[in-house]
Amino acid sequence: MSKTVILGAGVDSLSGIAMPLTSELIPQISDFVQTEIGKRIDEKLRLLLPRLRFSFESFVKRSIDKLADEFRREIDTITTNIEHELETNHSLSNPDRKMGELVNRLLRKIKYIQEGAEFDEETEDLIQEVLGRRIEDEAIIDIKKLSFTDTFKSILQYVLEQSVRNSTNPILRHVYKNLLDIEDLMVKYFIGFYTRKDSDIKTYVYISWMLWAFLKEKEKQVFNDETNHLPFYSQLQDDWNIITFNYTSFARQKVANSKYFHGSLFDYINMYNRTMMSFEENDYYNTDTFELFERIATPNIDFTESSKKIVVPAILPPLRIKPVLSSRFISTWYESAQQIIHSDKIIIAGYSFSNTDEHFNDILRGCRDKNIYIIDPNIDLLINNLHSIWSYRRDDFSLTSIQNKETLKAGSLSLIKASADEIILGNL
């Protein structure tokens, strides 16, 4: 019986691995640049990328200033999420609970002004009676043109700065969530390869190599701490098909022929001839990160017009329409699709079913009648993303149990409410 296991970012964020999620990367890379190895790679990249203007530190500072001005757009989402955290997370420390109460109190003040700046229904009816016509604009004051006082803005800036620097804090993670997204940043500058804008290309090269170096160092730390037993990954078996959306080498360490759907830290690409190459295994695992980077980057990055050449990590930008960086990606996608199509059982862990991965979701769409197990601690949120794939409504699911974990089941689809490392994969 053929089994395929599909891995998303939630697997690499498990305790014992603790790789950062996408929304946590920018502030952590900004801190990484200040470390000894981060500084060396930053300095080398700036030598290779003359007149590069981008820096993570200045980007974070500009973002905080901008967010303080535009904070009102996120009020409803942030207050709802923080209120839920305050109500359901009984392990919150007193300082965290106070911070949550402060943030929500501040946001309610802003919301009160917003709501008070519009005509209510009774006033609108009275205006129609007096003027003989309905009003087209409900606003009394254009909120967008109002600005916060310096005092209030300084409080917001403090909250934002704390949220950026404490990306795993149970309260503050709701404040900046999705506001500092490295995927958006990569997409913005990757377009430079199509517009042939050198300044954007240089920024993309810088961001992608700093991301590679940061993740490579984090991965090395995990291997040092968890030499013999990686959570979840230690369960993977050689005769299973493994497809991962993570860039780390954890999957290939356990199952050598794992498919890396969006690329990996192990590979790099020449952007002019689209050749994808791999690090030697011994070099990748045993060579200092800076030395490994320098060995590839120094001879292969040159913006001199007569001898231009660019090499970047084989990390696929999260565009909805995926660029074909190398023919090896086409082979990987085809082989992954064939593995899924011919599998009797599909296990999906830590994968969000985002619409930016519609190319992959479409492969799953044809598997409605297969035995599919989705493992995720937040199945109540995930279920909304599944409707467009398998057309199951929330009411179609029945409550049952698998391995003593709450499970929602519809047809041959099972949604198991658990962390990936809480389930014995071999028993599914």
PDB file of C-alpha atoms in Angstrom, residues 68-357:
ATOM      1  CA  ALA A  68       1.800  53.224  13.680  1.00  0.00           C
ATOM      2  CA  ASP A  69       0.171  55.533  11.133  1.00  0.00           C
ATOM      3  CA  GLU A  70      -1.975  52.835   9.508  1.00  0.00           C
ATOM      4  CA  PHE A  71      -2.786  50.809  12.623  1.00  0.00           C
ATOM      5  CA  ARG A  72      -6.506  51.510  12.375  1.00  0.00           C
ATOM      6  CA  ARG A  73      -6.829  49.166   9.385  1.00  0.00           C
ATOM      7  CA  GLU A  74      -6.011  46.157  11.561  1.00  0.00           C
ATOM      8  CA  ILE A  75      -8.092  47.037  14.618  1.00  0.00           C
ATOM      9  CA  ASP A  76     -10.910  44.489  14.312  1.00  0.00           C
ATOM     10  CA  THR A  77      -8.615  41.557  13.531  1.00  0.00           C
ATOM     11  CA  ILE A  78      -6.146  42.351  16.296  1.00  0.00           C
ATOM     12  CA  THR A  79      -8.741  42.976  19.011  1.00  0.00           C
ATOM     13  CA  THR A  80     -10.646  39.783  18.162  1.00  0.00           C
ATOM     14  CA  ASN A  81      -7.483  37.665  18.246  1.00  0.00           C
ATOM     15  CA  ILE A  82      -6.200  39.182  21.489  1.00  0.00           C
ATOM     16  CA  GLU A  83      -9.587  38.850  23.206  1.00  0.00           C
ATOM     17  CA  HIS A  84      -9.646  35.167  22.235  1.00  0.00           C
ATOM     18  CA  GLU A  85      -6.107  34.713  23.594  1.00  0.00           C
ATOM     19  CA  LEU A  86      -7.024  36.405  26.885  1.00  0.00           C
ATOM     20  CA  GLU A  87     -10.121  34.240  27.281  1.00  0.00           C
ATOM     21  CA  THR A  88      -8.660  30.865  26.313  1.00  0.00           C
ATOM     22  CA  ASN A  89      -4.970  30.953  27.277  1.00  0.00           C
ATOM     23  CA  HIS A  90      -4.942  30.352  31.024  1.00  0.00           C
ATOM     24  CA  SER A  91      -1.135  30.100  31.145  1.00  0.00           C
ATOM     25  CA  LEU A  92      -0.576  33.780  30.270  1.00  0.00           C
ATOM     26  CA  SER A  93       1.816  35.561  32.616  1.00  0.00           C
ATOM     27  CA  ASN A  94       0.531  38.654  34.406  1.00  0.00           C
ATOM     28  CA  PRO A  95       2.704  41.033  32.283  1.00  0.00           C
ATOM     29  CA  ASP A  96       1.417  39.401  29.074  1.00  0.00           C
ATOM     30  CA  ARG A  97      -2.183  39.677  30.257  1.00  0.00           C
ATOM     31  CA  LYS A  98      -1.652  43.352  31.148  1.00  0.00           C
ATOM     32  CA  MET A  99      -0.107  43.977  27.721  1.00  0.00           C
ATOM     33  CA  GLY A 100      -3.116  42.362  26.037  1.00  0.00           C
ATOM     34  CA  GLU A 101      -5.526  44.482  28.059  1.00  0.00           C
ATOM     35  CA  LEU A 102      -3.551  47.640  27.226  1.00  0.00           C
ATOM     36  CA  VAL A 103      -3.462  46.946  23.485  1.00  0.00           C
ATOM     37  CA  ASN A 104      -7.186  46.218  23.348  1.00  0.00           C
ATOM     38  CA  ARG A 105      -8.035  49.279  25.446  1.00  0.00           C
ATOM     39  CA  LEU A 106      -6.018  51.483  23.057  1.00  0.00           C
ATOM     40  CA  LEU A 107      -7.646  49.953  20.009  1.00  0.00           C
ATOM     41  CA  ARG A 108     -11.147  50.319  21.447  1.00  0.00           C
ATOM     42  CA  LYS A 109     -10.451  54.047  21.850  1.00  0.00           C
ATOM     43  CA  ILE A 110      -9.593  54.306  18.160  1.00  0.00           C
ATOM     44  CA  LYS A 111     -12.600  52.201  17.168  1.00  0.00           C
ATOM     45  CA  TYR A 112     -14.895  54.385  19.278  1.00  0.00           C
ATOM     46  CA  ILE A 113     -13.700  57.441  17.342  1.00  0.00           C
ATOM     47  CA  GLN A 114     -14.240  55.644  14.039  1.00  0.00           C
ATOM     48  CA  GLU A 115     -17.772  54.576  14.896  1.00  0.00           C
ATOM     49  CA  GLY A 116     -18.623  57.952  16.410  1.00  0.00           C
ATOM     50  CA  ALA A 117     -17.531  59.687  13.223  1.00  0.00           C
ATOM     51  CA  GLU A 118     -20.400  58.223  11.186  1.00  0.00           C
ATOM     52  CA  PHE A 119     -24.102  59.064  10.992  1.00  0.00           C
ATOM     53  CA  ASP A 120     -26.327  56.523  12.700  1.00  0.00           C
ATOM     54  CA  GLU A 121     -29.427  55.141  10.982  1.00  0.00           C
ATOM     55  CA  GLU A 122     -31.830  57.414  12.887  1.00  0.00           C
ATOM     56  CA  THR A 123     -29.859  60.517  11.889  1.00  0.00           C
ATOM     57  CA  GLU A 124     -29.782  59.371   8.247  1.00  0.00           C
ATOM     58  CA  ASP A 125     -33.586  58.978   8.256  1.00  0.00           C
ATOM     59  CA  LEU A 126     -34.005  62.453   9.736  1.00  0.00           C
ATOM     60  CA  ILE A 127     -31.689  63.954   7.103  1.00  0.00           C
ATOM     61  CA  GLN A 128     -33.743  62.306   4.363  1.00  0.00           C
ATOM     62  CA  GLU A 129     -36.960  63.763   5.774  1.00  0.00           C
ATOM     63  CA  VAL A 130     -35.504  67.266   6.013  1.00  0.00           C
ATOM     64  CA  LEU A 131     -33.470  67.297   2.768  1.00  0.00           C
ATOM     65  CA  GLY A 132     -35.630  64.938   0.750  1.00  0.00           C
ATOM     66  CA  ARG A 133     -32.742  62.673  -0.294  1.00  0.00           C
ATOM     67  CA  ARG A 134     -30.498  59.961   1.092  1.00  0.00           C
ATOM     68  CA  ILE A 135     -26.903  60.851   1.931  1.00  0.00           C
ATOM     69  CA  GLU A 136     -24.171  59.063  -0.027  1.00  0.00           C
ATOM     70  CA  ASP A 137     -21.411  59.322   2.568  1.00  0.00           C
ATOM     71  CA  GLU A 138     -21.980  58.189   6.154  1.00  0.00           C
ATOM     72  CA  ALA A 139     -18.816  59.804   7.470  1.00  0.00           C
ATOM     73  CA  ILE A 140     -18.789  63.013   9.484  1.00  0.00           C
ATOM     74  CA  ILE A 141     -14.988  63.144   9.627  1.00  0.00           C
ATOM     75  CA  ASP A 142     -12.478  61.645   7.197  1.00  0.00           C
ATOM     76  CA  ILE A 143     -10.688  59.361   9.645  1.00  0.00           C
ATOM     77  CA  LYS A 144      -7.906  58.627   7.150  1.00  0.00           C
ATOM     78  CA  LYS A 145      -6.840  62.282   7.282  1.00  0.00           C
ATOM     79  CA  LEU A 146      -6.639  62.398  11.055  1.00  0.00           C
ATOM     80  CA  SER A 147      -3.268  61.767  12.670  1.00  0.00           C
ATOM     81  CA  PHE A 148      -2.401  60.387  16.077  1.00  0.00           C
ATOM     82  CA  THR A 149      -0.787  62.657  18.649  1.00  0.00           C
ATOM     83  CA  ASP A 150       2.917  62.124  19.256  1.00  0.00           C
ATOM     84  CA  THR A 151       2.132  60.640  22.669  1.00  0.00           C
ATOM     85  CA  PHE A 152      -0.366  58.127  21.329  1.00  0.00           C
ATOM     86  CA  LYS A 153       1.865  57.252  18.373  1.00  0.00           C
ATOM     87  CA  SER A 154       4.823  56.665  20.699  1.00  0.00           C
ATOM     88  CA  ILE A 155       2.722  54.168  22.679  1.00  0.00           C
ATOM     89  CA  LEU A 156       1.735  52.366  19.473  1.00  0.00           C
ATOM     90  CA  GLN A 157       5.348  52.341  18.300  1.00  0.00           C
ATOM     91  CA  TYR A 158       6.421  50.807  21.610  1.00  0.00           C
ATOM     92  CA  VAL A 159       3.787  48.064  21.291  1.00  0.00           C
ATOM     93  CA  LEU A 160       4.814  47.381  17.685  1.00  0.00           C
ATOM     94  CA  GLU A 161       8.523  47.301  18.512  1.00  0.00           C
ATOM     95  CA  GLN A 162       7.870  44.880  21.359  1.00  0.00           C
ATOM     96  CA  SER A 163       5.731  42.679  19.107  1.00  0.00           C
ATOM     97  CA  VAL A 164       8.440  42.552  16.449  1.00  0.00           C
ATOM     98  CA  ARG A 165      11.151  41.681  18.966  1.00  0.00           C
ATOM     99  CA  ASN A 166       8.981  39.074  20.724  1.00  0.00           C
ATOM    100  CA  SER A 167       7.561  37.218  17.741  1.00  0.00           C
ATOM    101  CA  THR A 168       6.490  34.165  19.767  1.00  0.00           C
ATOM    102  CA  ASN A 169       4.868  36.145  22.599  1.00  0.00           C
ATOM    103  CA  PRO A 170       1.279  34.840  22.942  1.00  0.00           C
ATOM    104  CA  ILE A 171      -0.206  38.365  22.982  1.00  0.00           C
ATOM    105  CA  LEU A 172       2.157  40.387  20.817  1.00  0.00           C
ATOM    106  CA  ARG A 173       2.209  37.854  17.989  1.00  0.00           C
ATOM    107  CA  HIS A 174      -1.321  38.994  17.138  1.00  0.00           C
ATOM    108  CA  VAL A 175      -0.245  42.630  16.759  1.00  0.00           C
ATOM    109  CA  TYR A 176       2.220  42.364  13.910  1.00  0.00           C
ATOM    110  CA  LYS A 177       0.991  39.105  12.346  1.00  0.00           C
ATOM    111  CA  ASN A 178       1.174  39.305   8.533  1.00  0.00           C
ATOM    112  CA  LEU A 179       2.428  42.904   8.702  1.00  0.00           C
ATOM    113  CA  LEU A 180       6.110  41.996   8.271  1.00  0.00           C
ATOM    114  CA  ASP A 181       5.912  39.189   5.732  1.00  0.00           C
ATOM    115  CA  ILE A 182       9.160  38.091   4.089  1.00  0.00           C
ATOM    116  CA  GLU A 183       7.211  36.341   1.333  1.00  0.00           C
ATOM    117  CA  ASP A 184       5.661  39.655   0.270  1.00  0.00           C
ATOM    118  CA  LEU A 185       9.130  41.200   0.383  1.00  0.00           C
ATOM    119  CA  MET A 186      10.633  38.469  -1.813  1.00  0.00           C
ATOM    120  CA  VAL A 187       7.843  38.729  -4.367  1.00  0.00           C
ATOM    121  CA  LYS A 188       8.230  42.514  -4.535  1.00  0.00           C
ATOM    122  CA  TYR A 189      11.898  42.308  -5.518  1.00  0.00           C
ATOM    123  CA  PHE A 190      11.853  39.040  -7.485  1.00  0.00           C
ATOM    124  CA  ILE A 191       9.882  40.894 -10.154  1.00  0.00           C
ATOM    125  CA  GLY A 192      13.177  42.662 -10.921  1.00  0.00           C
ATOM    126  CA  PHE A 193      14.286  39.586 -12.896  1.00  0.00           C
ATOM    127  CA  TYR A 194      11.391  40.252 -15.282  1.00  0.00           C
ATOM    128  CA  THR A 195      11.647  44.050 -15.386  1.00  0.00           C
ATOM    129  CA  ARG A 196      15.491  43.813 -15.573  1.00  0.00           C
ATOM    130  CA  LYS A 197      15.804  46.365 -12.798  1.00  0.00           C
ATOM    131  CA  ASP A 198      19.217  45.850 -11.212  1.00  0.00           C
ATOM    132  CA  SER A 199      18.349  47.574  -7.931  1.00  0.00           C
ATOM    133  CA  ASP A 200      15.456  45.148  -7.335  1.00  0.00           C
ATOM    134  CA  ILE A 201      17.548  42.148  -8.402  1.00  0.00           C
ATOM    135  CA  LYS A 202      20.319  43.122  -5.978  1.00  0.00           C
ATOM    136  CA  THR A 203      17.805  43.457  -3.162  1.00  0.00           C
ATOM    137  CA  TYR A 204      16.343  40.024  -3.952  1.00  0.00           C
ATOM    138  CA  VAL A 205      19.817  38.455  -4.049  1.00  0.00           C
ATOM    139  CA  TYR A 206      20.599  40.017  -0.666  1.00  0.00           C
ATOM    140  CA  ILE A 207      17.304  38.971   0.965  1.00  0.00           C
ATOM    141  CA  SER A 208      17.434  35.405  -0.382  1.00  0.00           C
ATOM    142  CA  TRP A 209      21.038  34.764   0.728  1.00  0.00           C
ATOM    143  CA  MET A 210      20.467  36.296   4.174  1.00  0.00           C
ATOM    144  CA  LEU A 211      17.361  34.103   4.523  1.00  0.00           C
ATOM    145  CA  TRP A 212      19.407  31.074   3.434  1.00  0.00           C
ATOM    146  CA  ALA A 213      22.206  31.834   5.913  1.00  0.00           C
ATOM    147  CA  PHE A 214      19.788  32.442   8.795  1.00  0.00           C
ATOM    148  CA  LEU A 215      17.854  29.209   8.176  1.00  0.00           C
ATOM    149  CA  LYS A 216      21.078  27.262   7.632  1.00  0.00           C
ATOM    150  CA  GLU A 217      22.387  28.392  11.036  1.00  0.00           C
ATOM    151  CA  LYS A 218      19.047  27.594  12.720  1.00  0.00           C
ATOM    152  CA  GLU A 219      19.051  24.172  11.075  1.00  0.00           C
ATOM    153  CA  LYS A 220      22.597  23.493  12.280  1.00  0.00           C
ATOM    154  CA  GLN A 221      21.524  24.349  15.825  1.00  0.00           C
ATOM    155  CA  VAL A 222      18.633  21.875  15.600  1.00  0.00           C
ATOM    156  CA  PHE A 223      20.946  19.112  14.369  1.00  0.00           C
ATOM    157  CA  ASN A 224      23.352  19.824  17.234  1.00  0.00           C
ATOM    158  CA  ASP A 225      20.537  19.669  19.803  1.00  0.00           C
ATOM    159  CA  GLU A 226      18.529  16.793  18.323  1.00  0.00           C
ATOM    160  CA  THR A 227      21.163  14.563  16.742  1.00  0.00           C
ATOM    161  CA  ASN A 228      19.302  11.273  17.082  1.00  0.00           C
ATOM    162  CA  HIS A 229      15.664  12.191  17.463  1.00  0.00           C
ATOM    163  CA  LEU A 230      14.003  14.926  15.445  1.00  0.00           C
ATOM    164  CA  PRO A 231      10.343  15.398  16.470  1.00  0.00           C
ATOM    165  CA  PHE A 232       7.986  14.039  13.779  1.00  0.00           C
ATOM    166  CA  TYR A 233      10.774  13.471  11.222  1.00  0.00           C
ATOM    167  CA  SER A 234      12.075  10.452  13.155  1.00  0.00           C
ATOM    168  CA  GLN A 235       8.817   8.656  12.234  1.00  0.00           C
ATOM    169  CA  LEU A 236       9.325   8.930   8.463  1.00  0.00           C
ATOM    170  CA  GLN A 237      10.028   5.646   6.658  1.00  0.00           C
ATOM    171  CA  ASP A 238      12.097   4.997   3.526  1.00  0.00           C
ATOM    172  CA  ASP A 239       9.233   3.313   1.675  1.00  0.00           C
ATOM    173  CA  TRP A 240       6.947   6.356   2.060  1.00  0.00           C
ATOM    174  CA  ASN A 241       6.724   9.190  -0.444  1.00  0.00           C
ATOM    175  CA  ILE A 242       7.736  12.449   1.259  1.00  0.00           C
ATOM    176  CA  ILE A 243       6.775  15.836  -0.193  1.00  0.00           C
ATOM    177  CA  THR A 244       7.823  18.904   1.777  1.00  0.00           C
ATOM    178  CA  PHE A 245       7.187  22.639   1.470  1.00  0.00           C
ATOM    179  CA  ASN A 246       9.966  23.371   3.959  1.00  0.00           C
ATOM    180  CA  TYR A 247      13.429  24.472   2.843  1.00  0.00           C
ATOM    181  CA  THR A 248      15.293  22.631   5.618  1.00  0.00           C
ATOM    182  CA  SER A 249      17.171  19.385   5.000  1.00  0.00           C
ATOM    183  CA  PHE A 250      15.413  17.484   7.815  1.00  0.00           C
ATOM    184  CA  ALA A 251      13.258  15.468   5.382  1.00  0.00           C
ATOM    185  CA  ARG A 252      16.131  14.410   3.105  1.00  0.00           C
ATOM    186  CA  GLN A 253      18.176  13.402   6.168  1.00  0.00           C
ATOM    187  CA  LYS A 254      15.522  10.788   6.945  1.00  0.00           C
ATOM    188  CA  VAL A 255      14.299   9.916   3.427  1.00  0.00           C
ATOM    189  CA  ALA A 256      16.936  10.691   0.805  1.00  0.00           C
ATOM    190  CA  ASN A 257      14.586  11.064  -2.171  1.00  0.00           C
ATOM    191  CA  SER A 258      12.165  13.492  -0.468  1.00  0.00           C
ATOM    192  CA  LYS A 259      10.563  15.940  -2.911  1.00  0.00           C
ATOM    193  CA  TYR A 260      11.178  19.617  -2.154  1.00  0.00           C
ATOM    194  CA  PHE A 261       8.192  21.274  -3.805  1.00  0.00           C
ATOM    195  CA  HIS A 262       9.356  24.866  -3.254  1.00  0.00           C
ATOM    196  CA  GLY A 263      13.109  24.281  -3.228  1.00  0.00           C
ATOM    197  CA  SER A 264      15.605  23.749  -0.441  1.00  0.00           C
ATOM    198  CA  LEU A 265      18.635  25.167   1.339  1.00  0.00           C
ATOM    199  CA  PHE A 266      20.632  22.349  -0.254  1.00  0.00           C
ATOM    200  CA  ASP A 267      20.368  23.773  -3.790  1.00  0.00           C
ATOM    201  CA  TYR A 268      21.182  27.001  -5.626  1.00  0.00           C
ATOM    202  CA  ILE A 269      20.395  28.377  -9.099  1.00  0.00           C
ATOM    203  CA  ASN A 270      22.251  30.317 -11.761  1.00  0.00           C
ATOM    204  CA  MET A 271      19.584  32.842 -12.770  1.00  0.00           C
ATOM    205  CA  TYR A 272      21.009  33.381 -16.257  1.00  0.00           C
ATOM    206  CA  ASN A 273      21.095  29.815 -17.534  1.00  0.00           C
ATOM    207  CA  ARG A 274      18.553  28.411 -15.001  1.00  0.00           C
ATOM    208  CA  THR A 275      20.909  25.639 -13.947  1.00  0.00           C
ATOM    209  CA  MET A 276      20.163  24.239 -10.496  1.00  0.00           C
ATOM    210  CA  MET A 277      23.098  22.814  -8.570  1.00  0.00           C
ATOM    211  CA  SER A 278      23.466  21.150  -5.180  1.00  0.00           C
ATOM    212  CA  PHE A 279      26.028  21.457  -2.429  1.00  0.00           C
ATOM    213  CA  GLU A 280      28.166  18.402  -1.807  1.00  0.00           C
ATOM    214  CA  GLU A 281      26.631  16.532   1.123  1.00  0.00           C
ATOM    215  CA  ASN A 282      29.780  16.619   3.232  1.00  0.00           C
ATOM    216  CA  ASP A 283      30.267  20.337   2.524  1.00  0.00           C
ATOM    217  CA  TYR A 284      26.673  21.198   3.366  1.00  0.00           C
ATOM    218  CA  TYR A 285      26.686  19.519   6.777  1.00  0.00           C
ATOM    219  CA  ASN A 286      30.280  20.071   7.858  1.00  0.00           C
ATOM    220  CA  THR A 287      31.435  23.374   6.359  1.00  0.00           C
ATOM    221  CA  ASP A 288      31.060  26.700   8.154  1.00  0.00           C
ATOM    222  CA  THR A 289      28.020  28.582   6.816  1.00  0.00           C
ATOM    223  CA  PHE A 290      30.012  31.668   5.824  1.00  0.00           C
ATOM    224  CA  GLU A 291      32.665  29.598   4.049  1.00  0.00           C
ATOM    225  CA  LEU A 292      29.981  27.610   2.207  1.00  0.00           C
ATOM    226  CA  PHE A 293      28.223  30.817   1.163  1.00  0.00           C
ATOM    227  CA  GLU A 294      31.457  32.537   0.099  1.00  0.00           C
ATOM    228  CA  ARG A 295      32.572  29.540  -1.952  1.00  0.00           C
ATOM    229  CA  ILE A 296      29.437  29.769  -4.089  1.00  0.00           C
ATOM    230  CA  ALA A 297      28.606  33.486  -4.023  1.00  0.00           C
ATOM    231  CA  THR A 298      31.979  35.157  -4.603  1.00  0.00           C
ATOM    232  CA  PRO A 299      32.769  33.630  -8.027  1.00  0.00           C
ATOM    233  CA  ASN A 300      29.137  33.579  -9.183  1.00  0.00           C
ATOM    234  CA  ILE A 301      27.709  37.023  -8.358  1.00  0.00           C
ATOM    235  CA  ASP A 302      28.868  39.844 -10.604  1.00  0.00           C
ATOM    236  CA  PHE A 303      26.899  42.896 -11.750  1.00  0.00           C
ATOM    237  CA  THR A 304      29.557  44.119 -14.166  1.00  0.00           C
ATOM    238  CA  GLU A 305      27.687  44.630 -17.448  1.00  0.00           C
ATOM    239  CA  SER A 306      30.206  42.686 -19.533  1.00  0.00           C
ATOM    240  CA  SER A 307      30.282  39.646 -17.250  1.00  0.00           C
ATOM    241  CA  LYS A 308      26.984  39.692 -15.368  1.00  0.00           C
ATOM    242  CA  LYS A 309      26.131  36.527 -13.442  1.00  0.00           C
ATOM    243  CA  ILE A 310      23.840  35.843 -10.518  1.00  0.00           C
ATOM    244  CA  VAL A 311      23.357  32.831  -8.286  1.00  0.00           C
ATOM    245  CA  VAL A 312      20.614  32.591  -5.641  1.00  0.00           C
ATOM    246  CA  PRO A 313      19.371  29.887  -3.252  1.00  0.00           C
ATOM    247  CA  ALA A 314      16.833  27.534  -4.836  1.00  0.00           C
ATOM    248  CA  ILE A 315      13.954  28.981  -2.845  1.00  0.00           C
ATOM    249  CA  LEU A 316      10.775  29.465  -4.860  1.00  0.00           C
ATOM    250  CA  PRO A 317       9.129  32.877  -4.298  1.00  0.00           C
ATOM    251  CA  PRO A 318       5.479  32.524  -3.180  1.00  0.00           C
ATOM    252  CA  LEU A 319       3.867  33.885  -6.362  1.00  0.00           C
ATOM    253  CA  ARG A 320       0.429  32.484  -7.201  1.00  0.00           C
ATOM    254  CA  ILE A 321       1.721  31.802 -10.703  1.00  0.00           C
ATOM    255  CA  LYS A 322       4.943  29.939  -9.970  1.00  0.00           C
ATOM    256  CA  PRO A 323       8.017  30.929 -12.003  1.00  0.00           C
ATOM    257  CA  VAL A 324       9.980  28.041 -13.476  1.00  0.00           C
ATOM    258  CA  LEU A 325      13.416  28.777 -12.033  1.00  0.00           C
ATOM    259  CA  SER A 326      14.804  25.492 -13.323  1.00  0.00           C
ATOM    260  CA  SER A 327      13.622  22.420 -15.224  1.00  0.00           C
ATOM    261  CA  ARG A 328      14.316  20.443 -12.047  1.00  0.00           C
ATOM    262  CA  PHE A 329      11.272  22.104 -10.476  1.00  0.00           C
ATOM    263  CA  ILE A 330       9.106  20.821 -13.339  1.00  0.00           C
ATOM    264  CA  SER A 331      10.401  17.299 -12.716  1.00  0.00           C
ATOM    265  CA  THR A 332       9.797  17.629  -8.966  1.00  0.00           C
ATOM    266  CA  TRP A 333       6.238  18.876  -9.458  1.00  0.00           C
ATOM    267  CA  TYR A 334       5.408  16.097 -11.943  1.00  0.00           C
ATOM    268  CA  GLU A 335       6.918  13.348  -9.792  1.00  0.00           C
ATOM    269  CA  SER A 336       5.127  14.692  -6.697  1.00  0.00           C
ATOM    270  CA  ALA A 337       1.804  14.727  -8.535  1.00  0.00           C
ATOM    271  CA  GLN A 338       2.331  11.130  -9.682  1.00  0.00           C
ATOM    272  CA  GLN A 339       3.151  10.006  -6.152  1.00  0.00           C
ATOM    273  CA  ILE A 340      -0.029  11.605  -4.822  1.00  0.00           C
ATOM    274  CA  ILE A 341      -2.220  10.284  -7.631  1.00  0.00           C
ATOM    275  CA  HIS A 342      -0.984   6.711  -7.139  1.00  0.00           C
ATOM    276  CA  SER A 343      -1.088   6.760  -3.328  1.00  0.00           C
ATOM    277  CA  ASP A 344      -3.647   4.774  -1.389  1.00  0.00           C
ATOM    278  CA  LYS A 345      -3.206   6.947   1.690  1.00  0.00           C
ATOM    279  CA  ILE A 346      -2.227  10.622   2.047  1.00  0.00           C
ATOM    280  CA  ILE A 347      -1.113  12.218   5.329  1.00  0.00           C
ATOM    281  CA  ILE A 348      -0.840  16.017   5.462  1.00  0.00           C
ATOM    282  CA  ALA A 349       0.791  17.744   8.443  1.00  0.00           C
ATOM    283  CA  GLY A 350       1.398  21.428   9.127  1.00  0.00           C
ATOM    284  CA  TYR A 351       0.171  22.546   5.689  1.00  0.00           C
ATOM    285  CA  SER A 352      -2.171  25.562   5.507  1.00  0.00           C
ATOM    286  CA  PHE A 353      -3.843  25.002   2.100  1.00  0.00           C
ATOM    287  CA  SER A 354      -3.166  28.650   1.219  1.00  0.00           C
ATOM    288  CA  ASN A 355      -4.531  29.917  -2.090  1.00  0.00           C
ATOM    289  CA  THR A 356      -0.966  30.917  -3.047  1.00  0.00           C
ATOM    290  CA  ASP A 357      -0.335  27.152  -3.285  1.00  0.00           C
TER     291      ASP A 357
END
